[in-house]
Amino acid sequence: MAIRFSEPVNAIKHSDTGDILKLIAQPDMISFAGGLPAEESFPADEIKKATEIVLNGDAGKALQYGPSLGYEPLRESIAKRMNRIVKTQYTKDNILITCGSQQGLDMLCRLFCNKGDTVIVEKPSYLGAITAFNLTQVNFVEIPGDGKGMIISELRKALETHDVRLIYIVTDFQNPTGITWTRERRAEFMQVVDEFEVPVIEDNPYGELRYEGEYLPSLTTFDTKNLVCSLGTFSKTFAPGFRLGWIAANPLFIEKLDLLKQNMDLSTAPFSQRVCETWLENFDFDAHVKSIIKLYKSRRDAMLKAIDEFFPKEVTHTYPEGGLFIWCTLPEQLKSRDILKQCIERKVAFVPGEAFFTSEGNTNFFRLNYSCNDEATIRDGIKRIADVLKENLK
Amino acid sequence: MAIRFSEPVNAIKHSDTGDILKLIAQPDMISFAGGLPAEESFPADEIKKATEIVLNGDAGKALQYGPSLGYEPLRESIAKRMNRIVKTQYTKDNILITCGSQQGLDMLCRLFCNKGDTVIVEKPSYLGAITAFNLTQVNFVEIPGDGKGMIISELRKALETHDVRLIYIVTDFQNPTGITWTRERRAEFMQVVDEFEVPVIEDNPYGELRYEGEYLPSLTTFDTKNLVCSLGTFSKTFAPGFRLGWIAANPLFIEKLDLLKQNMDLSTAPFSQRVCETWLENFDFDAHVKSIIKLYKSRRDAMLKAIDEFFPKEVTHTYPEGGLFIWCTLPEQLKSRDILKQCIERKVAFVPGEAFFTSEGNTNFFRLNYSCNDEATIRDGIKRIADVLKENLK
């Protein structure tokens, strides 16, 4: 067949991540590979009540087409909550509802970038963002961090050297590293960004899931030029099965995104949006988030404790104050893919780190997830990984 | 601000359609402008039961992330139904679930086209497809029809002259014209298409809503080279508020679309998919479609009757065997935009035809929708338009 696919589709590399995930999907495998929220955290009974309320109310409107910006009361609720938690000053006019954060990534790249444009990402960065941006065939410049956020001198150098169209970062409990940017680093970052006038995606899927310390302000609070586009999601605090997320940005961007959304899929499902908003209105979101924090905190603690107890001291790791992930660094001579193969034989799995880099190499890292296994399983799994690590370090 | 948007976003033209729609949204306006399904056609009570079943069952899975291809039982149901109604020979491996048909349009254009590629469309064609394809900055070649489908000699000429990457058509009760391609024309079309080996989007949002005559087979039944991608939707037969549609195509295309979908939004909402599938399983879809047909048929009949009674004979119109639209042609000296302005003063509205063309001109057409007004309102509205037409033809 003479069928020709588009350039971006032809350029999608076959990664072996899919193959790894299939291997991992065995029923007796302890998997720290995914990033799924725990199913026991979903408020299923409350959601049932919320859907009843929606369908007993104005069902016709809930089941009809809706505005591409999203359901207005939900946009308002999101703005208010962001203002309270991350100190923004948004109204509904700053919010557009998306089919999860992943769509936000695709939309923002389509909004700002053409083929060949340069995008700055953290080193390492979120895999789903890298693959989304690849659909626009952009080039990446990776900026390393120092545990407190991106190294600002490196950022400045990159902005002076490249014509940068977009910067993508995760400030809270980053995926994959679990690292959180300090308040000072946020301020310094925005000073440089505002100087160069480059739009920024502040991706914040886990921000509410903070297990210690206080919430830090959004980058927008340091932004004098309205450059920051924040991505949020209900996937970690409500349920991913609704595919509900949002973009928060200045109304000029939102206006353009509205046109994009209209042409991409008309709108996010009005029914799902109303169920979510009805849930927010009728139940205690804060209490629900607290219960998730309680669940995940004890899992994080169990994993950190087991790592400290069992892992050889040559393997270092990050300390996440929230979110879902711990990032481990192996001595350079070890390759995390080789370690994974041996781990899979012991029925335990994680994600090798290479996938989170846009540059080659970076073979001695791996990511651990702790949100969807109980404490005993976490301890058991970490011990199994530790055994493999010790054998390889003999 | 020095912000630069992407080329496709900069190229989105400000159309005055949005302004028109705002004008039309007055409460006392009789609007034949939209294309919405009637809210009274939504099976709200059944949907309530279906959501209960889903949430009383495996709620954890329904609320969790799901596969990017879609929920397997729903993909199977769609394949089976298509095989029965439009004589395809699909399995679940031919089906990917989308956030409505609009996303299918965006995805298929992204699958096959690069900037500057040529896409063949009918003259006129569906506005939402034209705007979706514009995001990839393609060039259009319009092929006129003769009331039985595209004129094949014109199609062949275009395929010989241009390097065509994609063909987009609506074979049943087209939007905007209401015209249906004959069986013979479908066969002739696919013979030429298979000769040139160009992928085809067969968009079929209204196919099930046939008010007379028998269902005609999908283009795939004439396709020897697996080129046809069919778009389907639950927006007209279930409820648009769920944003559920699908792409049916050969597994090679589906495999690539799966990768695209993963990067675009991970998947369509698993919760919505399960509610829809549970509804299909527990209730009588055929009987539901019949009830919608009954509702819309009498509205179509009322509109055709009123047109024949009131419109001046210089204004011609199509006869839709199904779907939602009638297409009217004015004498060339009249401009439908001028007529619309006068109609809005009489509190009645329609969509001027220009928006459905990719070429300039085409000012003497307009589209009427009959699905969301009752018979008396339809009669009243058509009479008001007729009065304006008569005044302009004096």
PDB file of N, CA and C in Angstrom, chain A residues 119-169:
ATOM      1  N   VAL A 119      11.993  23.990  22.591  1.00  0.00           N
ATOM      2  CA  VAL A 119      11.274  23.932  23.857  1.00  0.00           C
ATOM      3  C   VAL A 119      12.270  23.559  24.957  1.00  0.00           C
ATOM      4  N   ILE A 120      12.248  24.309  26.050  1.00  0.00           N
ATOM      5  CA  ILE A 120      13.099  23.987  27.196  1.00  0.00           C
ATOM      6  C   ILE A 120      12.341  23.072  28.146  1.00  0.00           C
ATOM      7  N   VAL A 121      13.005  21.994  28.563  1.00  0.00           N
ATOM      8  CA  VAL A 121      12.429  21.084  29.560  1.00  0.00           C
ATOM      9  C   VAL A 121      13.459  20.845  30.658  1.00  0.00           C
ATOM     10  N   GLU A 122      12.988  20.372  31.791  1.00  0.00           N
ATOM     11  CA  GLU A 122      13.901  19.970  32.855  1.00  0.00           C
ATOM     12  C   GLU A 122      14.630  18.686  32.453  1.00  0.00           C
ATOM     13  N   LYS A 123      15.779  18.453  33.035  1.00  0.00           N
ATOM     14  CA  LYS A 123      16.533  17.220  32.797  1.00  0.00           C
ATOM     15  C   LYS A 123      16.618  16.435  34.087  1.00  0.00           C
ATOM     16  N   PRO A 124      15.815  15.355  34.223  1.00  0.00           N
ATOM     17  CA  PRO A 124      14.835  14.755  33.330  1.00  0.00           C
ATOM     18  C   PRO A 124      13.478  15.463  33.399  1.00  0.00           C
ATOM     19  N   SER A 125      12.560  15.063  32.483  1.00  0.00           N
ATOM     20  CA  SER A 125      11.240  15.687  32.425  1.00  0.00           C
ATOM     21  C   SER A 125      10.159  14.609  32.281  1.00  0.00           C
ATOM     22  N   TYR A 126       8.914  15.052  32.352  1.00  0.00           N
ATOM     23  CA  TYR A 126       7.785  14.117  32.264  1.00  0.00           C
ATOM     24  C   TYR A 126       7.674  13.542  30.851  1.00  0.00           C
ATOM     25  N   LEU A 127       7.694  12.229  30.778  1.00  0.00           N
ATOM     26  CA  LEU A 127       7.642  11.504  29.499  1.00  0.00           C
ATOM     27  C   LEU A 127       6.443  11.909  28.635  1.00  0.00           C
ATOM     28  N   GLY A 128       5.262  12.034  29.237  1.00  0.00           N
ATOM     29  CA  GLY A 128       4.047  12.349  28.487  1.00  0.00           C
ATOM     30  C   GLY A 128       4.106  13.730  27.844  1.00  0.00           C
ATOM     31  N   ALA A 129       4.845  14.642  28.457  1.00  0.00           N
ATOM     32  CA  ALA A 129       5.009  15.971  27.861  1.00  0.00           C
ATOM     33  C   ALA A 129       5.948  15.879  26.659  1.00  0.00           C
ATOM     34  N   ILE A 130       7.027  15.149  26.834  1.00  0.00           N
ATOM     35  CA  ILE A 130       7.987  15.005  25.735  1.00  0.00           C
ATOM     36  C   ILE A 130       7.298  14.400  24.511  1.00  0.00           C
ATOM     37  N   THR A 131       6.515  13.342  24.721  1.00  0.00           N
ATOM     38  CA  THR A 131       5.870  12.689  23.572  1.00  0.00           C
ATOM     39  C   THR A 131       4.768  13.579  22.975  1.00  0.00           C
ATOM     40  N   ALA A 132       4.072  14.330  23.811  1.00  0.00           N
ATOM     41  CA  ALA A 132       3.058  15.248  23.279  1.00  0.00           C
ATOM     42  C   ALA A 132       3.719  16.315  22.404  1.00  0.00           C
ATOM     43  N   PHE A 133       4.810  16.893  22.897  1.00  0.00           N
ATOM     44  CA  PHE A 133       5.492  17.953  22.146  1.00  0.00           C
ATOM     45  C   PHE A 133       6.105  17.394  20.856  1.00  0.00           C
ATOM     46  N   ASN A 134       6.489  16.121  20.881  1.00  0.00           N
ATOM     47  CA  ASN A 134       7.040  15.497  19.673  1.00  0.00           C
ATOM     48  C   ASN A 134       6.058  15.522  18.508  1.00  0.00           C
ATOM     49  N   LEU A 135       4.757  15.559  18.799  1.00  0.00           N
ATOM     50  CA  LEU A 135       3.762  15.613  17.721  1.00  0.00           C
ATOM     51  C   LEU A 135       3.899  16.902  16.909  1.00  0.00           C
ATOM     52  N   THR A 136       4.475  17.934  17.498  1.00  0.00           N
ATOM     53  CA  THR A 136       4.721  19.181  16.766  1.00  0.00           C
ATOM     54  C   THR A 136       6.167  19.221  16.255  1.00  0.00           C
ATOM     55  N   GLN A 137       6.903  18.150  16.478  1.00  0.00           N
ATOM     56  CA  GLN A 137       8.280  18.044  15.986  1.00  0.00           C
ATOM     57  C   GLN A 137       9.174  19.204  16.425  1.00  0.00           C
ATOM     58  N   VAL A 138       9.107  19.490  17.722  1.00  0.00           N
ATOM     59  CA  VAL A 138       9.963  20.540  18.270  1.00  0.00           C
ATOM     60  C   VAL A 138      11.345  19.967  18.614  1.00  0.00           C
ATOM     61  N   ASN A 139      12.297  20.850  18.874  1.00  0.00           N
ATOM     62  CA  ASN A 139      13.607  20.450  19.411  1.00  0.00           C
ATOM     63  C   ASN A 139      13.643  20.762  20.897  1.00  0.00           C
ATOM     64  N   PHE A 140      14.347  19.937  21.643  1.00  0.00           N
ATOM     65  CA  PHE A 140      14.392  20.130  23.087  1.00  0.00           C
ATOM     66  C   PHE A 140      15.758  20.627  23.544  1.00  0.00           C
ATOM     67  N   VAL A 141      15.748  21.490  24.545  1.00  0.00           N
ATOM     68  CA  VAL A 141      16.965  21.820  25.282  1.00  0.00           C
ATOM     69  C   VAL A 141      16.693  21.445  26.736  1.00  0.00           C
ATOM     70  N   GLU A 142      17.524  20.560  27.288  1.00  0.00           N
ATOM     71  CA  GLU A 142      17.335  20.102  28.670  1.00  0.00           C
ATOM     72  C   GLU A 142      18.151  20.965  29.623  1.00  0.00           C
ATOM     73  N   ILE A 143      17.512  21.401  30.703  1.00  0.00           N
ATOM     74  CA  ILE A 143      18.238  22.161  31.733  1.00  0.00           C
ATOM     75  C   ILE A 143      18.244  21.342  33.020  1.00  0.00           C
ATOM     76  N   PRO A 144      19.446  21.069  33.549  1.00  0.00           N
ATOM     77  CA  PRO A 144      19.506  20.262  34.762  1.00  0.00           C
ATOM     78  C   PRO A 144      19.068  21.046  35.995  1.00  0.00           C
ATOM     79  N   GLY A 145      18.783  20.319  37.054  1.00  0.00           N
ATOM     80  CA  GLY A 145      18.402  20.930  38.319  1.00  0.00           C
ATOM     81  C   GLY A 145      19.448  20.644  39.380  1.00  0.00           C
ATOM     82  N   ASP A 146      19.224  21.233  40.557  1.00  0.00           N
ATOM     83  CA  ASP A 146      20.173  21.017  41.657  1.00  0.00           C
ATOM     84  C   ASP A 146      19.435  20.579  42.916  1.00  0.00           C
ATOM     85  N   GLY A 147      18.232  20.066  42.749  1.00  0.00           N
ATOM     86  CA  GLY A 147      17.446  19.618  43.895  1.00  0.00           C
ATOM     87  C   GLY A 147      16.517  20.693  44.433  1.00  0.00           C
ATOM     88  N   LYS A 148      16.723  21.956  43.978  1.00  0.00           N
ATOM     89  CA  LYS A 148      15.844  23.052  44.395  1.00  0.00           C
ATOM     90  C   LYS A 148      15.078  23.646  43.217  1.00  0.00           C
ATOM     91  N   GLY A 149      15.268  23.026  42.054  1.00  0.00           N
ATOM     92  CA  GLY A 149      14.657  23.532  40.828  1.00  0.00           C
ATOM     93  C   GLY A 149      15.724  23.637  39.762  1.00  0.00           C
ATOM     94  N   MET A 150      15.314  24.184  38.611  1.00  0.00           N
ATOM     95  CA  MET A 150      16.223  24.349  37.481  1.00  0.00           C
ATOM     96  C   MET A 150      17.395  25.255  37.874  1.00  0.00           C
ATOM     97  N   ILE A 151      18.593  24.985  37.347  1.00  0.00           N
ATOM     98  CA  ILE A 151      19.747  25.847  37.606  1.00  0.00           C
ATOM     99  C   ILE A 151      19.605  27.096  36.733  1.00  0.00           C
ATOM    100  N   ILE A 152      19.457  28.237  37.378  1.00  0.00           N
ATOM    101  CA  ILE A 152      19.057  29.459  36.678  1.00  0.00           C
ATOM    102  C   ILE A 152      20.122  29.934  35.685  1.00  0.00           C
ATOM    103  N   SER A 153      21.402  29.762  36.034  1.00  0.00           N
ATOM    104  CA  SER A 153      22.459  30.206  35.109  1.00  0.00           C
ATOM    105  C   SER A 153      22.399  29.399  33.808  1.00  0.00           C
ATOM    106  N   GLU A 154      22.056  28.123  33.929  1.00  0.00           N
ATOM    107  CA  GLU A 154      21.936  27.274  32.730  1.00  0.00           C
ATOM    108  C   GLU A 154      20.728  27.707  31.890  1.00  0.00           C
ATOM    109  N   LEU A 155      19.654  28.042  32.587  1.00  0.00           N
ATOM    110  CA  LEU A 155      18.443  28.513  31.902  1.00  0.00           C
ATOM    111  C   LEU A 155      18.750  29.780  31.109  1.00  0.00           C
ATOM    112  N   ARG A 156      19.426  30.708  31.754  1.00  0.00           N
ATOM    113  CA  ARG A 156      19.747  31.981  31.103  1.00  0.00           C
ATOM    114  C   ARG A 156      20.610  31.747  29.862  1.00  0.00           C
ATOM    115  N   LYS A 157      21.592  30.865  30.017  1.00  0.00           N
ATOM    116  CA  LYS A 157      22.473  30.558  28.890  1.00  0.00           C
ATOM    117  C   LYS A 157      21.643  30.025  27.714  1.00  0.00           C
ATOM    118  N   ALA A 158      20.715  29.121  28.023  1.00  0.00           N
ATOM    119  CA  ALA A 158      19.888  28.520  26.965  1.00  0.00           C
ATOM    120  C   ALA A 158      19.016  29.578  26.288  1.00  0.00           C
ATOM    121  N   LEU A 159      18.464  30.492  27.098  1.00  0.00           N
ATOM    122  CA  LEU A 159      17.592  31.526  26.525  1.00  0.00           C
ATOM    123  C   LEU A 159      18.391  32.515  25.677  1.00  0.00           C
ATOM    124  N   GLU A 160      19.657  32.705  26.038  1.00  0.00           N
ATOM    125  CA  GLU A 160      20.509  33.607  25.247  1.00  0.00           C
ATOM    126  C   GLU A 160      20.962  32.944  23.938  1.00  0.00           C
ATOM    127  N   THR A 161      21.098  31.637  23.969  1.00  0.00           N
ATOM    128  CA  THR A 161      21.636  30.897  22.816  1.00  0.00           C
ATOM    129  C   THR A 161      20.562  30.480  21.820  1.00  0.00           C
ATOM    130  N   HIS A 162      19.360  30.149  22.328  1.00  0.00           N
ATOM    131  CA  HIS A 162      18.316  29.585  21.464  1.00  0.00           C
ATOM    132  C   HIS A 162      17.120  30.533  21.372  1.00  0.00           C
ATOM    133  N   ASP A 163      16.405  30.431  20.273  1.00  0.00           N
ATOM    134  CA  ASP A 163      15.138  31.146  20.132  1.00  0.00           C
ATOM    135  C   ASP A 163      14.046  30.242  20.727  1.00  0.00           C
ATOM    136  N   VAL A 164      13.825  30.373  22.031  1.00  0.00           N
ATOM    137  CA  VAL A 164      12.968  29.428  22.754  1.00  0.00           C
ATOM    138  C   VAL A 164      11.498  29.838  22.640  1.00  0.00           C
ATOM    139  N   ARG A 165      10.644  28.901  22.261  1.00  0.00           N
ATOM    140  CA  ARG A 165       9.221  29.205  22.103  1.00  0.00           C
ATOM    141  C   ARG A 165       8.390  28.838  23.319  1.00  0.00           C
ATOM    142  N   LEU A 166       8.914  27.954  24.152  1.00  0.00           N
ATOM    143  CA  LEU A 166       8.090  27.437  25.250  1.00  0.00           C
ATOM    144  C   LEU A 166       9.004  26.780  26.281  1.00  0.00           C
ATOM    145  N   ILE A 167       8.630  26.919  27.571  1.00  0.00           N
ATOM    146  CA  ILE A 167       9.352  26.241  28.647  1.00  0.00           C
ATOM    147  C   ILE A 167       8.348  25.361  29.386  1.00  0.00           C
ATOM    148  N   TYR A 168       8.745  24.130  29.654  1.00  0.00           N
ATOM    149  CA  TYR A 168       7.862  23.192  30.357  1.00  0.00           C
ATOM    150  C   TYR A 168       8.512  22.726  31.648  1.00  0.00           C
ATOM    151  N   ILE A 169       7.825  22.942  32.773  1.00  0.00           N
ATOM    152  CA  ILE A 169       8.367  22.467  34.054  1.00  0.00           C
ATOM    153  C   ILE A 169       7.260  21.925  34.962  1.00  0.00           C
TER     154      ILE A 169
END
